[in-house]
Coordinates of C-alpha atoms in Angstrom, one line a residue:
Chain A
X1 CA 111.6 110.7 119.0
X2 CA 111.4 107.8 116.9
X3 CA 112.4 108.2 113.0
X4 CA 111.2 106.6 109.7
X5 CA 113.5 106.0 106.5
X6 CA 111.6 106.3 103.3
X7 CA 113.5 105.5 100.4
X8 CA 112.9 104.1 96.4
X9 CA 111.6 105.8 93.5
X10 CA 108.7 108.3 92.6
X11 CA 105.9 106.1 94.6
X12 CA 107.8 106.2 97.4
X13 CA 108.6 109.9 97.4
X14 CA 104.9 110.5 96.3
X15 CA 102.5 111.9 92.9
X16 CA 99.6 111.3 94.3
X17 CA 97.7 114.6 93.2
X18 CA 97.0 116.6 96.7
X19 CA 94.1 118.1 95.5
X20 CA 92.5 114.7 96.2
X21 CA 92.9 114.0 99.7
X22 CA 92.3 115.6 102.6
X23 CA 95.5 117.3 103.9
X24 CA 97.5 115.2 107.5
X25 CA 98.5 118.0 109.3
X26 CA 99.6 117.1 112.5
X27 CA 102.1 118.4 115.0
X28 CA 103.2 114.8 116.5
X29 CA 104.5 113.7 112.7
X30 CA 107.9 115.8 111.7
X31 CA 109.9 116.2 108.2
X32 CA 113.4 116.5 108.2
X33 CA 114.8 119.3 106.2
X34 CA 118.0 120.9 106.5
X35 CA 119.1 118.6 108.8
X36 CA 116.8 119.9 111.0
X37 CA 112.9 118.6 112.4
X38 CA 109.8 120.4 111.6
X39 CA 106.1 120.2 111.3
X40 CA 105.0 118.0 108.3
X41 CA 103.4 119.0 105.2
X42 CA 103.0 117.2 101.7
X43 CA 104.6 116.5 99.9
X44 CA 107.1 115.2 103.0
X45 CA 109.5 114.1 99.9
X46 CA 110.5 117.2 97.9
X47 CA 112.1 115.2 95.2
X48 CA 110.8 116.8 92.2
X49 CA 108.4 120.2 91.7
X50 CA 105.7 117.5 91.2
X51 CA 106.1 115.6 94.2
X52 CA 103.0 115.0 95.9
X53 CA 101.1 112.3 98.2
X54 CA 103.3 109.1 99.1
X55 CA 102.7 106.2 101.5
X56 CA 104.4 108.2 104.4
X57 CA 102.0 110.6 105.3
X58 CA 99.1 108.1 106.4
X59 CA 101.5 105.6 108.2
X60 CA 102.7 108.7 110.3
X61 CA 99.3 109.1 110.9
X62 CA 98.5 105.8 111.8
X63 CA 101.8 105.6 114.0
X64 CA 100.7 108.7 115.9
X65 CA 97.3 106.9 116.5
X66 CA 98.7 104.2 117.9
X67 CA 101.4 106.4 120.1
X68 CA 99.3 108.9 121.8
X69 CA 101.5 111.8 122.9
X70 CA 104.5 110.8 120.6
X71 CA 105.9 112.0 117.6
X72 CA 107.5 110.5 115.1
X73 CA 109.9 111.8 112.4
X74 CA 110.2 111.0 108.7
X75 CA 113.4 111.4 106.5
X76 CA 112.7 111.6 103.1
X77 CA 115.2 110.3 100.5
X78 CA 113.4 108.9 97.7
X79 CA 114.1 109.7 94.4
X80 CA 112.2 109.9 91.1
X81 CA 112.8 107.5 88.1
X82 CA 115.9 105.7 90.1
X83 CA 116.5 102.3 89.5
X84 CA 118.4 99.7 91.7
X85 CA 121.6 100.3 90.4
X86 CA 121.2 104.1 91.3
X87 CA 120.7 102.7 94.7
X88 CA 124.4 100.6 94.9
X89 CA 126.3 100.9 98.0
X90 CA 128.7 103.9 97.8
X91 CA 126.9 105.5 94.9
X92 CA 124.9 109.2 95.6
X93 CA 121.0 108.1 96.6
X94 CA 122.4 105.5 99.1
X95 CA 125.1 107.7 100.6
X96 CA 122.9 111.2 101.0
X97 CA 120.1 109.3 102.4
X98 CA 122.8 107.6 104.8
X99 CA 124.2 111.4 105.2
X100 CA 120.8 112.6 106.1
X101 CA 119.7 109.8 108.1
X102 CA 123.0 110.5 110.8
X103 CA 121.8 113.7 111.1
X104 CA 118.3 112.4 111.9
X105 CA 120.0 110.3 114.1
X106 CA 121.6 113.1 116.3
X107 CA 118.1 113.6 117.5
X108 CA 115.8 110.3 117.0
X109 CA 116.0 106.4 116.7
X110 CA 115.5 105.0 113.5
X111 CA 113.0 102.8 113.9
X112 CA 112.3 100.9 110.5
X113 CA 112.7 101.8 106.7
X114 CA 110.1 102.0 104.1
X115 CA 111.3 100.6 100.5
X116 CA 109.1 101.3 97.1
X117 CA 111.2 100.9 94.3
X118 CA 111.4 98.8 90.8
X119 CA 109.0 100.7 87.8
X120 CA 112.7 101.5 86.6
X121 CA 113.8 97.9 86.6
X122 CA 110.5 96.3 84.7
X123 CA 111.8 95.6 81.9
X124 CA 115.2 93.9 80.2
X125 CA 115.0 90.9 82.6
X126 CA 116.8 93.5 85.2
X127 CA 114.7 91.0 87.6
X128 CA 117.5 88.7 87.3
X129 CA 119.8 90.5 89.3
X130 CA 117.2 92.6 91.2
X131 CA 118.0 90.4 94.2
X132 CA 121.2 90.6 95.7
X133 CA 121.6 94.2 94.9
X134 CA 118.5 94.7 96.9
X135 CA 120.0 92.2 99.4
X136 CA 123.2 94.5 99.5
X137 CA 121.5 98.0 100.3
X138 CA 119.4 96.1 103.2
X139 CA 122.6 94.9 105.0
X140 CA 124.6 97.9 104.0
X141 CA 121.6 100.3 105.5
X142 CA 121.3 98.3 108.5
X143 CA 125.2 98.6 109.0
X144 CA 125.7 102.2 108.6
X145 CA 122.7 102.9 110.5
X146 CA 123.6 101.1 113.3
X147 CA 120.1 99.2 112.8
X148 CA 120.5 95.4 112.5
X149 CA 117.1 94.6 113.7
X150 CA 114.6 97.6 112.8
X151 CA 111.5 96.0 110.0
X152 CA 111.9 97.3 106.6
X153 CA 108.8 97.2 104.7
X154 CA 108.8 96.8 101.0
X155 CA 105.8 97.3 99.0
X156 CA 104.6 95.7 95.9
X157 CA 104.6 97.3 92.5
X158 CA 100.9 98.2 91.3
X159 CA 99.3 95.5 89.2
X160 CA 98.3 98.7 86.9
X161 CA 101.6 98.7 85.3
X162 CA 102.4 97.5 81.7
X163 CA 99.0 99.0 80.3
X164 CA 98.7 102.4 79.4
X165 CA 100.6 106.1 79.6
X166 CA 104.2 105.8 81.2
X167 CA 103.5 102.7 83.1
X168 CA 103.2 100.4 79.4
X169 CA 107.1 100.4 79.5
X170 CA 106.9 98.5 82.7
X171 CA 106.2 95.2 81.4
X172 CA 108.0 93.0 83.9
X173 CA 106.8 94.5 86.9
X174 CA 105.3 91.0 87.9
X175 CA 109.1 89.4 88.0
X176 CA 110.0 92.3 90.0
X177 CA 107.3 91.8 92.8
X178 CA 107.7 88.3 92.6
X179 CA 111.7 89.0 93.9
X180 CA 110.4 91.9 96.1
X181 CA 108.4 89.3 98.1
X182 CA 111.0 86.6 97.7
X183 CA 113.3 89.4 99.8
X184 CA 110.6 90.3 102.1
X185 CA 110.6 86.1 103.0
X186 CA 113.8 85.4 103.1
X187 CA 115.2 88.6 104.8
X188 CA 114.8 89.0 108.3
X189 CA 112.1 91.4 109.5
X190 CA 111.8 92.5 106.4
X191 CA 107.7 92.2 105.7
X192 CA 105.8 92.5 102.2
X193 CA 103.0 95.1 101.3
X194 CA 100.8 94.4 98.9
X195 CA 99.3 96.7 95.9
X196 CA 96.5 94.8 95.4
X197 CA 93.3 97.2 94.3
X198 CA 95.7 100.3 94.0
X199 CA 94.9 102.5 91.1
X200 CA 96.9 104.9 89.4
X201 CA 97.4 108.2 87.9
X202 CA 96.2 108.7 84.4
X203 CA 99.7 108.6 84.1
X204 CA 99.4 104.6 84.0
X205 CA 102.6 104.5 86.4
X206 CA 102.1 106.9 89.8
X207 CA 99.7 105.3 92.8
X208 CA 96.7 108.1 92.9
X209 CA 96.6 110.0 96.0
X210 CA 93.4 108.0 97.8
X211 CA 95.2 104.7 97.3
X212 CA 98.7 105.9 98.7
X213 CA 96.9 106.7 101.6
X214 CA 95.8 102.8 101.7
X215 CA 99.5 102.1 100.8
X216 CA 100.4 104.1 103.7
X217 CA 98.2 102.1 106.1
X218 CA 99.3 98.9 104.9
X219 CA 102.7 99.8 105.9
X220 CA 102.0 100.4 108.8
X221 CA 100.1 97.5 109.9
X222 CA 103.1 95.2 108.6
X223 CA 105.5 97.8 110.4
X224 CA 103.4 97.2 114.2
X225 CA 102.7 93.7 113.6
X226 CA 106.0 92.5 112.0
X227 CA 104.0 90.5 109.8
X228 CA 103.7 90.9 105.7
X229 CA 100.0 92.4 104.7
X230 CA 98.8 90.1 101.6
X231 CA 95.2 91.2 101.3
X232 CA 93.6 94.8 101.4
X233 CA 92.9 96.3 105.3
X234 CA 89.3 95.7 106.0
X235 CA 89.7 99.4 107.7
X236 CA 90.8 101.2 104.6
X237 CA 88.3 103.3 103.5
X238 CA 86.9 104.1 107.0
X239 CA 89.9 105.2 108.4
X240 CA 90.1 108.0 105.4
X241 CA 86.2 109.0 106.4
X242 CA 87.3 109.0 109.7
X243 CA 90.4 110.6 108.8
X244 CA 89.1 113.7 106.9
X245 CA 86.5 114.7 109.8
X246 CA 89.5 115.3 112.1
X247 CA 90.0 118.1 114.0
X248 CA 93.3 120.0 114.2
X249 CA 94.5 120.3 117.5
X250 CA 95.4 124.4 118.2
X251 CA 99.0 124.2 117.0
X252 CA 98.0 122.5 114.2
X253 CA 95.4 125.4 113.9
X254 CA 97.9 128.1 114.0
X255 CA 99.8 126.0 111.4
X256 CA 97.6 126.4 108.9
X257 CA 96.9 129.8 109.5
X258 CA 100.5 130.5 109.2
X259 CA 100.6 128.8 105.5
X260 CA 98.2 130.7 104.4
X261 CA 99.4 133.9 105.3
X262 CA 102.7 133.3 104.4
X263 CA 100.9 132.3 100.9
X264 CA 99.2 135.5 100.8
X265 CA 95.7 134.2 101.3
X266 CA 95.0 135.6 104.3
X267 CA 95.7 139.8 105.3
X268 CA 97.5 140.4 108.5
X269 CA 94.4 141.4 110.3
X270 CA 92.5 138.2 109.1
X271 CA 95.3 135.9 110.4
X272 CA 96.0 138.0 113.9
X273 CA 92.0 137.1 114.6
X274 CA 92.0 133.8 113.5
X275 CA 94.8 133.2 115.4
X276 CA 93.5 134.6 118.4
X277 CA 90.2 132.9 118.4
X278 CA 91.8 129.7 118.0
X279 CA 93.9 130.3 121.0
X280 CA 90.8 131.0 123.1
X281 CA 89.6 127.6 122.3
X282 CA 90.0 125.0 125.0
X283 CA 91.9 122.2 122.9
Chain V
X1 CA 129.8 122.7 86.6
X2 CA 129.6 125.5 88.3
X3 CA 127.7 125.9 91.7
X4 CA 126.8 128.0 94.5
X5 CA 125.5 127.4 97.7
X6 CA 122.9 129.8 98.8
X7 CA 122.1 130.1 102.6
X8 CA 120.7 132.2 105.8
X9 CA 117.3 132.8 106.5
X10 CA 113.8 133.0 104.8
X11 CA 114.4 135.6 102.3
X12 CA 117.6 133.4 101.4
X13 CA 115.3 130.4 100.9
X14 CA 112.6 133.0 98.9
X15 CA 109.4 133.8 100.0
X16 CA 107.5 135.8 97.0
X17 CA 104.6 134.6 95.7
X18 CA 105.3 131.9 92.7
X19 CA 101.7 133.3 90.6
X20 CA 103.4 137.0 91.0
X21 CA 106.1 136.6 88.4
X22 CA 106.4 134.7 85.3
X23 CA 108.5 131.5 85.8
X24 CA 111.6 130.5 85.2
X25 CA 112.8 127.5 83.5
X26 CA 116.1 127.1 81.9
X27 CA 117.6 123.6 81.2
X28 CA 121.7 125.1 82.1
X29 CA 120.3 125.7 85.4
X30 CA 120.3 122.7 87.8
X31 CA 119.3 122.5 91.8
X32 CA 120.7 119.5 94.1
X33 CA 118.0 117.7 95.6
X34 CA 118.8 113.8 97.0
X35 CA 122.7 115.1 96.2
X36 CA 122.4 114.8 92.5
X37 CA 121.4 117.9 90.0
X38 CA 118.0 118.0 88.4
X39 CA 116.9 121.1 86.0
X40 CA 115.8 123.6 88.1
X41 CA 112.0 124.8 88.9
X42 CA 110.9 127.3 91.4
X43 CA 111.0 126.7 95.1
X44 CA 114.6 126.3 94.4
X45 CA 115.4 126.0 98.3
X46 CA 112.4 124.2 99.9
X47 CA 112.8 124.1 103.3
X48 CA 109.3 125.1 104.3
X49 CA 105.6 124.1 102.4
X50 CA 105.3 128.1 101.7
X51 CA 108.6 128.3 100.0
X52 CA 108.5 130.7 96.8
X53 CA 110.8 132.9 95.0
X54 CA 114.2 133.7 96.1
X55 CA 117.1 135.4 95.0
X56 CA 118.3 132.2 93.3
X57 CA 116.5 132.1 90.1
X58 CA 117.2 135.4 88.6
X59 CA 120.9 135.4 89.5
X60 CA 121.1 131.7 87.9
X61 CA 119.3 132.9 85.0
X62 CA 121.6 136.5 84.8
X63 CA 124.4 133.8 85.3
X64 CA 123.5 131.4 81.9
X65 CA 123.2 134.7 79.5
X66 CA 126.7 135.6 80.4
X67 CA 127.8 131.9 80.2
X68 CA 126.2 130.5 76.8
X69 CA 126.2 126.8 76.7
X70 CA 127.9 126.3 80.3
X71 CA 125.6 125.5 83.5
X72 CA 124.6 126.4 87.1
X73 CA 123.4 124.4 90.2
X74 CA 122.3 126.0 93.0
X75 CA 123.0 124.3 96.5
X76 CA 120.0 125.2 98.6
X77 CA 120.7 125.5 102.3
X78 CA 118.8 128.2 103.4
X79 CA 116.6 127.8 106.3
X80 CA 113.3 129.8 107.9
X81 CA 113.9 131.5 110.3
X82 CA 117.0 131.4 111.8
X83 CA 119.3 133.3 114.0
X84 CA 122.9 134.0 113.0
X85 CA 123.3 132.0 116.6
X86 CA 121.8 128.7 114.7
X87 CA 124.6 129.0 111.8
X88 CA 127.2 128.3 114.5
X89 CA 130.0 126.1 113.5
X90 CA 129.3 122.4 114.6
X91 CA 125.5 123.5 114.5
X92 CA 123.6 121.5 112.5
X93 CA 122.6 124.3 109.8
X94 CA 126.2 124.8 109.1
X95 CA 126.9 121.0 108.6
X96 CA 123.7 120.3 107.0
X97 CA 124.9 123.0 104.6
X98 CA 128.6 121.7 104.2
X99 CA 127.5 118.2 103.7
X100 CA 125.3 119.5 100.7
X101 CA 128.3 121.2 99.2
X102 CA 130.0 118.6 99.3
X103 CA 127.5 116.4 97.8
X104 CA 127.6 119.1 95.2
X105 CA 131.5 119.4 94.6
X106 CA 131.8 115.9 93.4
X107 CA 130.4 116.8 90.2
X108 CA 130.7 120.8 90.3
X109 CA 133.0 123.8 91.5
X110 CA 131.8 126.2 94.2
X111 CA 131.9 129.6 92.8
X112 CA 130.4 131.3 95.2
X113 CA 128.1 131.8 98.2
X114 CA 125.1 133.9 98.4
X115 CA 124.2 134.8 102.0
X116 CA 120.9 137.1 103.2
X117 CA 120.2 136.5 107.1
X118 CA 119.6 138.7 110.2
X119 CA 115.6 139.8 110.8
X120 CA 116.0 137.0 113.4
X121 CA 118.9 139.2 114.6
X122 CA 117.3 142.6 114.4
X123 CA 116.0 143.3 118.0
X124 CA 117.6 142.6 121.5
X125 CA 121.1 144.0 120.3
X126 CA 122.2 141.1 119.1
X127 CA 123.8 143.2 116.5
X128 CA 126.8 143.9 118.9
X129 CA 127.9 140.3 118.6
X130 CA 126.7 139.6 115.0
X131 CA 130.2 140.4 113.3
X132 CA 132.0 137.9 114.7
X133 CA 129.6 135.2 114.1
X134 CA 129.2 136.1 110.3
X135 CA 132.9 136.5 109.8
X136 CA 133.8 132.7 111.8
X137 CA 130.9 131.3 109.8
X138 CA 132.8 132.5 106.5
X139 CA 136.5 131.4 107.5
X140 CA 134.7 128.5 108.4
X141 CA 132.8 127.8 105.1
X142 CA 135.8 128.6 103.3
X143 CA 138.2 125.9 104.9
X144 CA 135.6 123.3 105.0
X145 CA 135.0 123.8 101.2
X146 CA 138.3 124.5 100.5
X147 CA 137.4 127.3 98.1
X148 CA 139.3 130.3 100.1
X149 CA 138.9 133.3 97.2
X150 CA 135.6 132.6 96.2
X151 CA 133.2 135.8 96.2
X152 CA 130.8 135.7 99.1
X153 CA 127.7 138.4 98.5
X154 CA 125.9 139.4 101.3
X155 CA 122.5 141.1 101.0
X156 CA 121.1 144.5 102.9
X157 CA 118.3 143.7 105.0
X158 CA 114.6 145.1 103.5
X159 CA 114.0 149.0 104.4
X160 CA 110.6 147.9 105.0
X161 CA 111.2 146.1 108.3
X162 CA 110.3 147.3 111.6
X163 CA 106.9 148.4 110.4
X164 CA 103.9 145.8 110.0
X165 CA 103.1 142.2 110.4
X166 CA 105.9 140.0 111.1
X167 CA 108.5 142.5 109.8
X168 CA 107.4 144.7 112.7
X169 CA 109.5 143.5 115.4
X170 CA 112.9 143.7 113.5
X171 CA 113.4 147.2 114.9
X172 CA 117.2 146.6 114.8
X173 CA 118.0 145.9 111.0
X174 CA 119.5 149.4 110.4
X175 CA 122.2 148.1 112.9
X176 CA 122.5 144.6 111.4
X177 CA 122.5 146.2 108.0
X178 CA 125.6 148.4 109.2
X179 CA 127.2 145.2 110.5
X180 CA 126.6 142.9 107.2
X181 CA 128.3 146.0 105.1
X182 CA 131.1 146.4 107.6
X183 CA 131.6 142.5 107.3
X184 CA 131.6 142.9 103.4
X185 CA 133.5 145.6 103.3
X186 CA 136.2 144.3 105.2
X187 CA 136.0 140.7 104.8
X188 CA 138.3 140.0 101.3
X189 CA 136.5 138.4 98.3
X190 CA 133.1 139.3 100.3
X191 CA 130.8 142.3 98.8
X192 CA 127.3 143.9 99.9
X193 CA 124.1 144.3 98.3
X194 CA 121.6 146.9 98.8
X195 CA 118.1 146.1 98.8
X196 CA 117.1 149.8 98.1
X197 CA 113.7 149.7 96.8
X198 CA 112.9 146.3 97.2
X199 CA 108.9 145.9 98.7
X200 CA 107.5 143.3 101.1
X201 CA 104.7 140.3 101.4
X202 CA 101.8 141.7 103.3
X203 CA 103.5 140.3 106.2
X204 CA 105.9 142.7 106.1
X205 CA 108.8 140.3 106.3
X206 CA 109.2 139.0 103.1
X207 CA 109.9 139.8 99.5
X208 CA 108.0 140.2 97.3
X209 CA 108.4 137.8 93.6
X210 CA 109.1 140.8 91.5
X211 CA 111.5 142.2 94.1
X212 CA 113.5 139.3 94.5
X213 CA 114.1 138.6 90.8
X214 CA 115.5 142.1 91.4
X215 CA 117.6 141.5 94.0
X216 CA 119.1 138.2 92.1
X217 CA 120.4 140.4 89.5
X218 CA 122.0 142.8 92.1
X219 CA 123.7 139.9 93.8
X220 CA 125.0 138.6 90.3
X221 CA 125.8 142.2 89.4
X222 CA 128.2 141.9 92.9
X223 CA 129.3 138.6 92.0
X224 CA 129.9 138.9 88.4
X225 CA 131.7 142.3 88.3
X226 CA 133.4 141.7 92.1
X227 CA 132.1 145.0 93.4
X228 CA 129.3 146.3 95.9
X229 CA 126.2 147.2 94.8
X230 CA 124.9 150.4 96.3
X231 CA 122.3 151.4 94.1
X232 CA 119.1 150.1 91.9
X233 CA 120.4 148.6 88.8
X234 CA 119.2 150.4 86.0
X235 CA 118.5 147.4 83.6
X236 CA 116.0 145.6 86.1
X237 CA 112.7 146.7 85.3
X238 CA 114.1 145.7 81.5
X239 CA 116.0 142.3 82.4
X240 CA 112.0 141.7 83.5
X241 CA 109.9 142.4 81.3
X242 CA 112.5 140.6 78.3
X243 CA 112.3 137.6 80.9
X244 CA 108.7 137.3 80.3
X245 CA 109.1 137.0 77.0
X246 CA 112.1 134.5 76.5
X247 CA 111.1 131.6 74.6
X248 CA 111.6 127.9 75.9
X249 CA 114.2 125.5 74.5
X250 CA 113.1 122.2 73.0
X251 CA 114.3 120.6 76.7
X252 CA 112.2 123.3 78.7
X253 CA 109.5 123.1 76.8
X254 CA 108.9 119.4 77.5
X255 CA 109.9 119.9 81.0
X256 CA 107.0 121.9 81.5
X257 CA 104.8 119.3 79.2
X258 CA 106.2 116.6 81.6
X259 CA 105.4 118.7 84.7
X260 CA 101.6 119.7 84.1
X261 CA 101.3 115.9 83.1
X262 CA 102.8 114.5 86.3
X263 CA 100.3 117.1 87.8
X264 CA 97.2 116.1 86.3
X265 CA 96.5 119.3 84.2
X266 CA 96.8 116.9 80.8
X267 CA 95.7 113.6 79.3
X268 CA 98.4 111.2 77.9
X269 CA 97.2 111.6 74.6
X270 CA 97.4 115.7 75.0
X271 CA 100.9 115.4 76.4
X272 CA 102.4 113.4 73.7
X273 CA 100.7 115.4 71.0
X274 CA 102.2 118.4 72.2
X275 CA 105.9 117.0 72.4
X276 CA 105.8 115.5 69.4
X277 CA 105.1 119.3 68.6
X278 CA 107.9 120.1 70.4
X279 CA 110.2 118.1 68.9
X280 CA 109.1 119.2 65.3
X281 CA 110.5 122.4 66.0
X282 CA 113.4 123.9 64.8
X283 CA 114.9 124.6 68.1

């Protein structure tokens, strides 16, 4: 199985609200927890109790598209309000994700990283020195990981920031995307992502759940093409139509069942016939 | 800082419904997540989507009234599902686990270990091997955290199994029951903890919200006083119903502020109304 790094702060891990989309369940994309692989659900990084939809869930998606009959596997180790010097080489984010990345490892190949980080570092001309500790944690990952060559995909802050709720305090989040893609160019395969047209929580600071999904995709195309994405996907908003008429395949079926039993929504009778109808389906 | 790690399977982890019990949030009680401490909020140990209440909470919270001032973390490692055969050493649950912990002693002291596992166990007479397993798996723990004294509680398998739903085919838990109080009873430093009276989820496997905040006091009970705990406590029903009305610290009360902002369920201008409220107060 190939495996997926996601690592940064709260956009990375996800707020997106998950009332808004439609759910990704699907049995080819796995979340490791415990060390272990299982089916994916959001929010895929459990950071905080108010984790919700990040980027991760709709690049899975479009990997699995792309990879009939494969799965892939994310490992979730982004973390809420850090900034880059909570990300330092021998310091606790960068370790436990390195930690939980060789156990990913056991079973899967790490095939690329996913960076979101800097809302913690708009302000106080931290852009200064943003740079070559970024730098640092790329070569570092790449060498404890055994991964000189995978992509790692950085995204753009959103152009949102520095206006209203939590994102005002942001007000240098333009120097900080200006050294994001200065790293993404100079690094290599190391591609940019932009935010453009990304809106936000009323929070003013956390990408809302339909444009994480567009977040998501953009990853992904500069993840398969090795190639930075500077413009919004012409495919955007009909791969979410598309995306939401689905169908689940039977396993997937049977997932959902499962949650909602286990969530009480469902009596044992209820789920024991759903169940069984959807195993008399053909696919 | 204290901590404890808390693992085995489902019922470990907590599977009663969050809506079935009031909340709770206290600011001296902290969980590891990314291996760094956050305040604490309910799934404590989410290592599935459907993950609810557990033991955890309540014994955390029992834990902070004797301790005024001082704080817990809890070290989630619990996993769904699995088989006493799946906490081998080397396996990857037992690592995964150890790896946490010792995430976790950089900044705390293991105390103690809460362990609840074996309705994967109960059929097939796996009970005749299960002794061994559970008593390697302790020495094991012990030397890997170097913490050889520390109380290890062990808690009875539900009297409801064997019956309905999912619970139905754990025919054998009177067996694994007499195996887990054998091992507690022999083991030094270890001690048992009935789950007399404790009800189940619909699915006849897990337990209930109201039933696990019970059985978190019993296991605190065990580890607090260093004794088995054979019987209903008689303060439970009470310890509940003064829970439920425990009033929010300045901290916790913003925490919660915070959290049903992140989540959407207020406007900027509501949230920051009601903690300059909060901080008015007195205390």
């Amino acid at each position: 199985m190939n495996s997926i790094l996601i690592i940064g702060q709260s956009n990375m891990a996800g707020r997106g609200f998950i009332e808004d989309v439609p759910p990704i369940y699907n049995e080819h994309i796995n979340m490791l927890r415990n060390g272990r692989w299982q089916m994916m659900a959001e929010p895929l990084n459990f950071d905080r109790h108010v984790a919700g939809v990040g980027p991760a869930a709709s690049f899975a998606q479009a990997w699995t598209e792309d990879h009939p009959g494969e799965s892939i596997g994310i490992i979730a180790c982004a973390e809420g309000g850090s900034s880059i010097d909570e990300w330092t080489i021998g310091g606790l984010l960068a370790r436990h994700a390195i930690s939980e990345a060789k156990f990913a490892i056991e079973t899967s190949e790490i095939v690329g990283i996913l960076w979101h980080q800097g809302e913690s570092d708009s302000y106080g001309e931290r852009y200064k020195t943003y740079e070559d500790k970024l730098l640092s944690l790329f070569k570092h990952l790449r060498e404890e990981l055994n991964a000189p060559h995978i992509p790692i995909i950085v995204g753009e802050l959103g152009h949102y920031l520095g206006e209203t709720g939590f994102g005002k305090s942001a007000v240098e989040y333009n120097q900080i995307n200006q050294v994001l893609s200065k790293v993404a160019y100079t690094e290599k395969n190391c591609y940019f992502v932009t935010s453009k047209g990304l809106t936000a929580n009323p929070d003013g600071i956390h990408i809302d759940a339909i444009s994480q999904r567009k977040f998501g995709l953009r990853y992904y195309e500069a993840f398969s093409k090795q190639k930075h994405v500077l413009d919004i996907l012409d495919m955007e908003h009909e791969w979410i139509e598309k995306e939401a008429k689905r169908e689940l395949t039977k396993n997937e079926s049977i997932y959902v069942q499962s949650m909602k039993f286990a969530l009480g929504q469902l009596s044992f009778e209820e789920f024991s016939i759903n169940v069984s109808r959807i195993n008399e389906r053909k696919s």
